Amino acid sequence: MSSHPADTAAPAPVPAGPPKRRNGRRIALIVALVVVLALVGTAVGAETYVRHKNERCIASQVEQELGSKVDVGFGPKPLLLTAVDHRVQYVTVDSDDTNFGPAVDMKVHARLNDIQLIDGGRGGANVGSSSADATWSNEGIAKTMSGLVSGVESDPASGTLRAQVLGGLAALQVKPQIVNGKIEVTTESAQLFGMGLPTDLVDGIVQAMTESLQTYPMGLQPSEVKVTDKGIEVALRGGATTLPGGSGEARC
């Protein structure tokens, strides 16, 4: 038997690291993700800019029609596409202080459909159709006819308005309704201590209220009028119309 110890086994080789190809794929994936995030951020920024620009543009055009400041909202279509086809699916418009002719303090919620910007909006816009709901409060009615009435109360059950005249000593009850596509206000009763009011006074109030419900912007026409516990609500509908171009800082 040999006295020499047995030879020991050679050490196992160190495992090789992951292939360089795998590292390359990981780097490419990270770069692609960064590029995508950058593109998304750019698109969001561009959409925000275009949306704000069109908001100022259309608001300026509508404000010229309504004569008051408005808040504008857009439909779901990305407005980046508007820069290409110059079309806006629809916009909503809200104003809390609109004047329709002599009528003051009207609240309006309107929708303009199928808007085609002319020369990118610089030349105005063509509107396919529109609708609006206008609310004329009892306070707004009394303010419009200041000097003729001292207060107005509404009665939804009878569909009438009761105007206080001669400092509240007399009352005039009138009813708004649509006749041949226009709103007319007719007298239901006029009493002063059980006696009739002077005809000139009654006619002046009725005429002033009727004239205040004749003028509407953007070719809108009344389709329904109803008396609520807060005043009058008028539903308006309109066909194709044109908005003027923006002006000043809000030019498109």
PDB file of C-alpha atoms in Angstrom:
ATOM      1  CA  MET A   1       0.000   0.000   0.000  1.00  0.00           C
ATOM      2  CA  SER A   2       1.312   3.447  -0.957  1.00  0.00           C
ATOM      3  CA  SER A   3       2.042   5.873   1.820  1.00  0.00           C
ATOM      4  CA  HIS A   4       1.238   8.931  -0.397  1.00  0.00           C
ATOM      5  CA  PRO A   5      -2.152  10.581   0.213  1.00  0.00           C
ATOM      6  CA  ALA A   6      -4.717  10.461  -2.578  1.00  0.00           C
ATOM      7  CA  ASP A   7      -4.787  13.382  -4.996  1.00  0.00           C
ATOM      8  CA  THR A   8      -7.495  15.990  -4.120  1.00  0.00           C
ATOM      9  CA  ALA A   9     -10.140  16.913  -6.740  1.00  0.00           C
ATOM     10  CA  ALA A  10      -9.670  20.111  -8.762  1.00  0.00           C
ATOM     11  CA  PRO A  11     -11.838  23.121  -7.630  1.00  0.00           C
ATOM     12  CA  ALA A  12     -15.155  23.606  -9.502  1.00  0.00           C
ATOM     13  CA  PRO A  13     -15.155  26.423 -12.063  1.00  0.00           C
ATOM     14  CA  VAL A  14     -16.782  29.747 -11.095  1.00  0.00           C
ATOM     15  CA  PRO A  15     -20.199  30.108 -12.836  1.00  0.00           C
ATOM     16  CA  ALA A  16     -20.142  32.585 -15.655  1.00  0.00           C
ATOM     17  CA  GLY A  17     -22.164  35.805 -15.270  1.00  0.00           C
ATOM     18  CA  PRO A  18     -25.403  36.462 -17.204  1.00  0.00           C
ATOM     19  CA  PRO A  19     -24.944  36.963 -20.877  1.00  0.00           C
ATOM     20  CA  LYS A  20     -24.252  40.480 -22.022  1.00  0.00           C
ATOM     21  CA  ARG A  21     -27.184  40.083 -24.378  1.00  0.00           C
ATOM     22  CA  ARG A  22     -29.588  40.027 -21.399  1.00  0.00           C
ATOM     23  CA  ASN A  23     -28.155  43.290 -20.063  1.00  0.00           C
ATOM     24  CA  GLY A  24     -28.599  44.842 -23.484  1.00  0.00           C
ATOM     25  CA  ARG A  25     -32.265  43.903 -23.551  1.00  0.00           C
ATOM     26  CA  ARG A  26     -32.810  45.411 -20.124  1.00  0.00           C
ATOM     27  CA  ILE A  27     -31.188  48.679 -21.153  1.00  0.00           C
ATOM     28  CA  ALA A  28     -33.252  48.779 -24.342  1.00  0.00           C
ATOM     29  CA  LEU A  29     -36.434  48.221 -22.318  1.00  0.00           C
ATOM     30  CA  ILE A  30     -35.568  51.055 -19.932  1.00  0.00           C
ATOM     31  CA  VAL A  31     -34.766  53.396 -22.816  1.00  0.00           C
ATOM     32  CA  ALA A  32     -38.047  52.503 -24.546  1.00  0.00           C
ATOM     33  CA  LEU A  33     -39.980  53.128 -21.324  1.00  0.00           C
ATOM     34  CA  VAL A  34     -38.325  56.519 -20.884  1.00  0.00           C
ATOM     35  CA  VAL A  35     -39.155  57.437 -24.484  1.00  0.00           C
ATOM     36  CA  VAL A  36     -42.801  56.385 -24.050  1.00  0.00           C
ATOM     37  CA  LEU A  37     -43.132  58.392 -20.838  1.00  0.00           C
ATOM     38  CA  ALA A  38     -41.572  61.408 -22.540  1.00  0.00           C
ATOM     39  CA  LEU A  39     -43.985  61.110 -25.464  1.00  0.00           C
ATOM     40  CA  VAL A  40     -46.968  60.755 -23.126  1.00  0.00           C
ATOM     41  CA  GLY A  41     -45.836  63.781 -21.141  1.00  0.00           C
ATOM     42  CA  THR A  42     -45.405  65.790 -24.325  1.00  0.00           C
ATOM     43  CA  ALA A  43     -48.855  64.755 -25.584  1.00  0.00           C
ATOM     44  CA  VAL A  44     -50.490  65.669 -22.270  1.00  0.00           C
ATOM     45  CA  GLY A  45     -48.745  69.034 -22.272  1.00  0.00           C
ATOM     46  CA  ALA A  46     -49.746  69.697 -25.874  1.00  0.00           C
ATOM     47  CA  GLU A  47     -53.354  68.662 -25.178  1.00  0.00           C
ATOM     48  CA  THR A  48     -53.487  71.005 -22.178  1.00  0.00           C
ATOM     49  CA  TYR A  49     -52.105  73.879 -24.254  1.00  0.00           C
ATOM     50  CA  VAL A  50     -54.478  73.324 -27.183  1.00  0.00           C
ATOM     51  CA  ARG A  51     -57.452  72.880 -24.840  1.00  0.00           C
ATOM     52  CA  HIS A  52     -56.671  76.145 -23.041  1.00  0.00           C
ATOM     53  CA  LYS A  53     -56.119  77.966 -26.347  1.00  0.00           C
ATOM     54  CA  ASN A  54     -59.428  76.764 -27.804  1.00  0.00           C
ATOM     55  CA  GLU A  55     -61.207  77.497 -24.542  1.00  0.00           C
ATOM     56  CA  ARG A  56     -60.121  81.147 -24.693  1.00  0.00           C
ATOM     57  CA  CYS A  57     -60.908  81.291 -28.402  1.00  0.00           C
ATOM     58  CA  ILE A  58     -64.465  79.929 -28.195  1.00  0.00           C
ATOM     59  CA  ALA A  59     -65.194  81.729 -24.921  1.00  0.00           C
ATOM     60  CA  SER A  60     -64.288  85.032 -26.589  1.00  0.00           C
ATOM     61  CA  GLN A  61     -66.607  84.270 -29.501  1.00  0.00           C
ATOM     62  CA  VAL A  62     -69.547  83.281 -27.277  1.00  0.00           C
ATOM     63  CA  GLU A  63     -69.013  86.229 -24.927  1.00  0.00           C
ATOM     64  CA  GLN A  64     -69.545  88.578 -27.864  1.00  0.00           C
ATOM     65  CA  GLU A  65     -72.935  86.955 -28.386  1.00  0.00           C
ATOM     66  CA  LEU A  66     -73.992  86.790 -24.718  1.00  0.00           C
ATOM     67  CA  GLY A  67     -72.387  90.003 -23.523  1.00  0.00           C
ATOM     68  CA  SER A  68     -71.056  88.329 -20.368  1.00  0.00           C
ATOM     69  CA  LYS A  69     -68.205  86.144 -19.164  1.00  0.00           C
ATOM     70  CA  VAL A  70     -68.665  82.412 -19.729  1.00  0.00           C
ATOM     71  CA  ASP A  71     -67.155  79.114 -18.635  1.00  0.00           C
ATOM     72  CA  VAL A  72     -66.462  76.703 -21.502  1.00  0.00           C
ATOM     73  CA  GLY A  73     -66.224  72.910 -21.360  1.00  0.00           C
ATOM     74  CA  PHE A  74     -65.366  70.493 -24.185  1.00  0.00           C
ATOM     75  CA  GLY A  75     -66.555  67.073 -25.278  1.00  0.00           C
ATOM     76  CA  PRO A  76     -64.487  63.872 -25.091  1.00  0.00           C
ATOM     77  CA  LYS A  77     -62.651  64.368 -28.388  1.00  0.00           C
ATOM     78  CA  PRO A  78     -58.931  65.122 -27.837  1.00  0.00           C
ATOM     79  CA  LEU A  79     -58.405  68.708 -28.892  1.00  0.00           C
ATOM     80  CA  LEU A  80     -55.042  67.857 -30.431  1.00  0.00           C
ATOM     81  CA  LEU A  81     -57.112  66.507 -33.316  1.00  0.00           C
ATOM     82  CA  THR A  82     -58.716  69.934 -33.637  1.00  0.00           C
ATOM     83  CA  ALA A  83     -55.375  71.293 -34.782  1.00  0.00           C
ATOM     84  CA  VAL A  84     -55.698  68.922 -37.746  1.00  0.00           C
ATOM     85  CA  ASP A  85     -59.375  69.024 -38.737  1.00  0.00           C
ATOM     86  CA  HIS A  86     -60.409  72.314 -37.006  1.00  0.00           C
ATOM     87  CA  ARG A  87     -63.576  70.665 -35.712  1.00  0.00           C
ATOM     88  CA  VAL A  88     -64.888  70.502 -32.152  1.00  0.00           C
ATOM     89  CA  GLN A  89     -67.540  67.884 -31.391  1.00  0.00           C
ATOM     90  CA  TYR A  90     -69.364  70.092 -28.913  1.00  0.00           C
ATOM     91  CA  VAL A  91     -68.811  72.612 -26.148  1.00  0.00           C
ATOM     92  CA  THR A  92     -70.869  73.520 -23.098  1.00  0.00           C
ATOM     93  CA  VAL A  93     -71.194  77.138 -22.042  1.00  0.00           C
ATOM     94  CA  ASP A  94     -72.259  78.447 -18.636  1.00  0.00           C
ATOM     95  CA  SER A  95     -72.923  82.019 -17.569  1.00  0.00           C
ATOM     96  CA  ASP A  96     -74.441  83.361 -14.350  1.00  0.00           C
ATOM     97  CA  ASP A  97     -74.935  86.944 -15.488  1.00  0.00           C
ATOM     98  CA  THR A  98     -76.282  87.090 -19.027  1.00  0.00           C
ATOM     99  CA  ASN A  99     -78.401  89.858 -20.511  1.00  0.00           C
ATOM    100  CA  PHE A 100     -80.922  88.913 -23.199  1.00  0.00           C
ATOM    101  CA  GLY A 101     -82.012  92.245 -24.579  1.00  0.00           C
ATOM    102  CA  PRO A 102     -83.494  94.237 -21.677  1.00  0.00           C
ATOM    103  CA  ALA A 103     -83.541  91.165 -19.400  1.00  0.00           C
ATOM    104  CA  VAL A 104     -80.738  91.132 -16.823  1.00  0.00           C
ATOM    105  CA  ASP A 105     -79.321  88.525 -14.437  1.00  0.00           C
ATOM    106  CA  MET A 106     -80.180  85.476 -16.521  1.00  0.00           C
ATOM    107  CA  LYS A 107     -78.370  82.198 -15.885  1.00  0.00           C
ATOM    108  CA  VAL A 108     -77.630  80.215 -19.035  1.00  0.00           C
ATOM    109  CA  HIS A 109     -76.399  76.683 -19.695  1.00  0.00           C
ATOM    110  CA  ALA A 110     -75.871  76.133 -23.423  1.00  0.00           C
ATOM    111  CA  ARG A 111     -74.458  73.460 -25.700  1.00  0.00           C
ATOM    112  CA  LEU A 112     -73.025  74.139 -29.156  1.00  0.00           C
ATOM    113  CA  ASN A 113     -72.707  71.136 -31.462  1.00  0.00           C
ATOM    114  CA  ASP A 114     -70.511  70.348 -34.483  1.00  0.00           C
ATOM    115  CA  ILE A 115     -68.265  73.403 -34.406  1.00  0.00           C
ATOM    116  CA  GLN A 116     -66.085  74.118 -37.430  1.00  0.00           C
ATOM    117  CA  LEU A 117     -63.374  76.691 -36.724  1.00  0.00           C
ATOM    118  CA  ILE A 118     -62.793  79.154 -39.565  1.00  0.00           C
ATOM    119  CA  ASP A 119     -59.125  79.887 -40.279  1.00  0.00           C
ATOM    120  CA  GLY A 120     -58.195  78.073 -37.090  1.00  0.00           C
ATOM    121  CA  GLY A 121     -60.767  80.149 -35.197  1.00  0.00           C
ATOM    122  CA  ARG A 122     -59.410  83.542 -36.268  1.00  0.00           C
ATOM    123  CA  GLY A 123     -62.353  83.963 -38.610  1.00  0.00           C
ATOM    124  CA  GLY A 124     -64.920  82.728 -36.102  1.00  0.00           C
ATOM    125  CA  ALA A 125     -66.719  79.405 -36.211  1.00  0.00           C
ATOM    126  CA  ASN A 126     -69.679  77.692 -37.829  1.00  0.00           C
ATOM    127  CA  VAL A 127     -72.023  75.934 -35.393  1.00  0.00           C
ATOM    128  CA  GLY A 128     -74.180  73.041 -36.595  1.00  0.00           C
ATOM    129  CA  SER A 129     -76.860  73.345 -33.898  1.00  0.00           C
ATOM    130  CA  SER A 130     -77.309  74.605 -30.369  1.00  0.00           C
ATOM    131  CA  SER A 131     -79.535  74.383 -27.323  1.00  0.00           C
ATOM    132  CA  ALA A 132     -79.768  76.318 -24.073  1.00  0.00           C
ATOM    133  CA  ASP A 133     -81.642  76.511 -20.804  1.00  0.00           C
ATOM    134  CA  ALA A 134     -82.105  80.037 -19.469  1.00  0.00           C
ATOM    135  CA  THR A 135     -83.257  80.815 -15.933  1.00  0.00           C
ATOM    136  CA  TRP A 136     -84.673  84.245 -15.117  1.00  0.00           C
ATOM    137  CA  SER A 137     -85.073  84.590 -11.373  1.00  0.00           C
ATOM    138  CA  ASN A 138     -87.810  86.549  -9.637  1.00  0.00           C
ATOM    139  CA  GLU A 139     -85.115  88.940  -8.425  1.00  0.00           C
ATOM    140  CA  GLY A 140     -83.791  89.353 -11.968  1.00  0.00           C
ATOM    141  CA  ILE A 141     -87.287  90.064 -13.287  1.00  0.00           C
ATOM    142  CA  ALA A 142     -87.878  92.697 -10.607  1.00  0.00           C
ATOM    143  CA  LYS A 143     -84.464  94.247 -11.315  1.00  0.00           C
ATOM    144  CA  THR A 144     -85.192  94.368 -15.052  1.00  0.00           C
ATOM    145  CA  MET A 145     -88.474  96.190 -14.433  1.00  0.00           C
ATOM    146  CA  SER A 146     -87.147  98.425 -11.686  1.00  0.00           C
ATOM    147  CA  GLY A 147     -89.437 101.427 -11.324  1.00  0.00           C
ATOM    148  CA  LEU A 148     -92.456  99.495 -12.553  1.00  0.00           C
ATOM    149  CA  VAL A 149     -92.631  96.749  -9.913  1.00  0.00           C
ATOM    150  CA  SER A 150     -91.265  96.450  -6.379  1.00  0.00           C
ATOM    151  CA  GLY A 151     -91.119  92.659  -6.253  1.00  0.00           C
ATOM    152  CA  VAL A 152     -92.031  89.454  -8.095  1.00  0.00           C
ATOM    153  CA  GLU A 153     -93.317  86.119  -6.813  1.00  0.00           C
ATOM    154  CA  SER A 154     -93.831  82.988  -8.918  1.00  0.00           C
ATOM    155  CA  ASP A 155     -96.533  80.320  -8.652  1.00  0.00           C
ATOM    156  CA  PRO A 156     -95.628  77.068 -10.463  1.00  0.00           C
ATOM    157  CA  ALA A 157     -99.080  75.565  -9.838  1.00  0.00           C
ATOM    158  CA  SER A 158    -100.859  78.218 -11.893  1.00  0.00           C
ATOM    159  CA  GLY A 159     -97.897  79.013 -14.129  1.00  0.00           C
ATOM    160  CA  THR A 160     -98.151  82.689 -13.275  1.00  0.00           C
ATOM    161  CA  LEU A 161     -96.048  85.517 -11.878  1.00  0.00           C
ATOM    162  CA  ARG A 162     -97.346  87.981  -9.317  1.00  0.00           C
ATOM    163  CA  ALA A 163     -95.812  91.427  -9.554  1.00  0.00           C
ATOM    164  CA  GLN A 164     -96.138  93.884  -6.690  1.00  0.00           C
ATOM    165  CA  VAL A 165     -96.829  97.396  -7.913  1.00  0.00           C
ATOM    166  CA  LEU A 166     -97.424 100.788  -6.310  1.00  0.00           C
ATOM    167  CA  GLY A 167     -95.159  99.878  -3.409  1.00  0.00           C
ATOM    168  CA  GLY A 168     -96.940  96.595  -2.794  1.00  0.00           C
ATOM    169  CA  LEU A 169    -100.403  98.148  -2.549  1.00  0.00           C
ATOM    170  CA  ALA A 170    -101.492  96.456  -5.771  1.00  0.00           C
ATOM    171  CA  ALA A 171    -100.788  93.152  -7.503  1.00  0.00           C
ATOM    172  CA  LEU A 172    -100.568  92.195 -11.151  1.00  0.00           C
ATOM    173  CA  GLN A 173    -100.738  88.519 -12.083  1.00  0.00           C
ATOM    174  CA  VAL A 174     -99.350  87.576 -15.503  1.00  0.00           C
ATOM    175  CA  LYS A 175     -98.728  84.356 -17.407  1.00  0.00           C
ATOM    176  CA  PRO A 176     -95.870  83.711 -19.879  1.00  0.00           C
ATOM    177  CA  GLN A 177     -96.526  81.272 -22.720  1.00  0.00           C
ATOM    178  CA  ILE A 178     -95.293  80.491 -26.214  1.00  0.00           C
ATOM    179  CA  VAL A 179     -97.482  81.705 -29.060  1.00  0.00           C
ATOM    180  CA  ASN A 180     -96.353  81.204 -32.672  1.00  0.00           C
ATOM    181  CA  GLY A 181     -92.771  80.547 -31.639  1.00  0.00           C
ATOM    182  CA  LYS A 182     -92.482  83.588 -29.368  1.00  0.00           C
ATOM    183  CA  ILE A 183     -93.041  84.148 -25.669  1.00  0.00           C
ATOM    184  CA  GLU A 184     -96.029  86.318 -24.852  1.00  0.00           C
ATOM    185  CA  VAL A 185     -97.004  87.584 -21.420  1.00  0.00           C
ATOM    186  CA  THR A 186    -100.728  88.002 -20.783  1.00  0.00           C
ATOM    187  CA  THR A 187    -102.593  89.559 -17.870  1.00  0.00           C
ATOM    188  CA  GLU A 188    -104.500  87.187 -15.585  1.00  0.00           C
ATOM    189  CA  SER A 189    -105.608  89.748 -13.002  1.00  0.00           C
ATOM    190  CA  ALA A 190    -104.790  93.282 -11.866  1.00  0.00           C
ATOM    191  CA  GLN A 191    -106.183  94.462  -8.552  1.00  0.00           C
ATOM    192  CA  LEU A 192    -105.859  97.482  -6.270  1.00  0.00           C
ATOM    193  CA  PHE A 193    -108.062  97.029  -3.203  1.00  0.00           C
ATOM    194  CA  GLY A 194    -110.422  94.954  -5.308  1.00  0.00           C
ATOM    195  CA  MET A 195    -110.448  97.461  -8.150  1.00  0.00           C
ATOM    196  CA  GLY A 196    -108.743  97.309 -11.516  1.00  0.00           C
ATOM    197  CA  LEU A 197    -105.343  98.912 -12.089  1.00  0.00           C
ATOM    198  CA  PRO A 198    -104.888 101.714 -14.621  1.00  0.00           C
ATOM    199  CA  THR A 199    -104.592 100.283 -18.115  1.00  0.00           C
ATOM    200  CA  ASP A 200    -101.429 102.244 -18.942  1.00  0.00           C
ATOM    201  CA  LEU A 201     -99.627 100.829 -15.892  1.00  0.00           C
ATOM    202  CA  VAL A 202    -100.664  97.262 -16.656  1.00  0.00           C
ATOM    203  CA  ASP A 203     -99.772  97.542 -20.337  1.00  0.00           C
ATOM    204  CA  GLY A 204     -96.377  99.042 -19.499  1.00  0.00           C
ATOM    205  CA  ILE A 205     -95.451  96.156 -17.189  1.00  0.00           C
ATOM    206  CA  VAL A 206     -96.710  93.457 -19.547  1.00  0.00           C
ATOM    207  CA  GLN A 207     -94.953  95.031 -22.529  1.00  0.00           C
ATOM    208  CA  ALA A 208     -91.664  95.397 -20.622  1.00  0.00           C
ATOM    209  CA  MET A 209     -91.738  91.755 -19.545  1.00  0.00           C
ATOM    210  CA  THR A 210     -92.675  90.548 -23.034  1.00  0.00           C
ATOM    211  CA  GLU A 211     -89.892  92.552 -24.686  1.00  0.00           C
ATOM    212  CA  SER A 212     -87.407  91.092 -22.215  1.00  0.00           C
ATOM    213  CA  LEU A 213     -88.202  87.604 -23.500  1.00  0.00           C
ATOM    214  CA  GLN A 214     -87.839  88.297 -27.229  1.00  0.00           C
ATOM    215  CA  THR A 215     -84.077  88.612 -27.780  1.00  0.00           C
ATOM    216  CA  TYR A 216     -81.839  85.524 -27.781  1.00  0.00           C
ATOM    217  CA  PRO A 217     -78.293  85.007 -29.095  1.00  0.00           C
ATOM    218  CA  MET A 218     -76.925  82.593 -31.705  1.00  0.00           C
ATOM    219  CA  GLY A 219     -80.247  82.245 -33.494  1.00  0.00           C
ATOM    220  CA  LEU A 220     -81.843  80.485 -30.516  1.00  0.00           C
ATOM    221  CA  GLN A 221     -85.637  80.352 -30.298  1.00  0.00           C
ATOM    222  CA  PRO A 222     -87.856  79.403 -27.338  1.00  0.00           C
ATOM    223  CA  SER A 223     -89.285  75.888 -27.411  1.00  0.00           C
ATOM    224  CA  GLU A 224     -90.694  75.794 -23.873  1.00  0.00           C
ATOM    225  CA  VAL A 225     -91.329  78.216 -21.023  1.00  0.00           C
ATOM    226  CA  LYS A 226     -92.360  77.291 -17.509  1.00  0.00           C
ATOM    227  CA  VAL A 227     -92.768  79.027 -14.189  1.00  0.00           C
ATOM    228  CA  THR A 228     -90.852  77.577 -11.246  1.00  0.00           C
ATOM    229  CA  ASP A 229     -90.755  78.498  -7.578  1.00  0.00           C
ATOM    230  CA  LYS A 230     -87.713  80.664  -8.335  1.00  0.00           C
ATOM    231  CA  GLY A 231     -88.782  82.398 -11.543  1.00  0.00           C
ATOM    232  CA  ILE A 232     -88.986  81.474 -15.229  1.00  0.00           C
ATOM    233  CA  GLU A 233     -87.132  78.748 -17.115  1.00  0.00           C
ATOM    234  CA  VAL A 234     -86.898  78.955 -20.899  1.00  0.00           C
ATOM    235  CA  ALA A 235     -85.733  76.085 -23.113  1.00  0.00           C
ATOM    236  CA  LEU A 236     -84.119  77.317 -26.329  1.00  0.00           C
ATOM    237  CA  ARG A 237     -83.200  75.535 -29.549  1.00  0.00           C
ATOM    238  CA  GLY A 238     -81.223  76.739 -32.530  1.00  0.00           C
ATOM    239  CA  GLY A 239     -80.005  75.540 -35.918  1.00  0.00           C
ATOM    240  CA  ALA A 240     -76.882  76.421 -37.848  1.00  0.00           C
ATOM    241  CA  THR A 241     -75.286  79.730 -36.926  1.00  0.00           C
ATOM    242  CA  THR A 242     -71.948  81.542 -37.058  1.00  0.00           C
ATOM    243  CA  LEU A 243     -69.852  82.873 -34.192  1.00  0.00           C
ATOM    244  CA  PRO A 244     -67.693  85.972 -34.715  1.00  0.00           C
ATOM    245  CA  GLY A 245     -63.919  85.759 -34.492  1.00  0.00           C
ATOM    246  CA  GLY A 246     -62.182  86.269 -31.154  1.00  0.00           C
ATOM    247  CA  SER A 247     -60.645  89.600 -30.270  1.00  0.00           C
ATOM    248  CA  GLY A 248     -57.780  90.977 -28.221  1.00  0.00           C
ATOM    249  CA  GLU A 249     -55.705  88.539 -26.174  1.00  0.00           C
ATOM    250  CA  ALA A 250     -58.263  85.800 -26.754  1.00  0.00           C
ATOM    251  CA  ARG A 251     -57.807  85.716 -30.519  1.00  0.00           C
ATOM    252  CA  CYS A 252     -57.506  82.169 -31.772  1.00  0.00           C
TER     253      CYS A 252
END
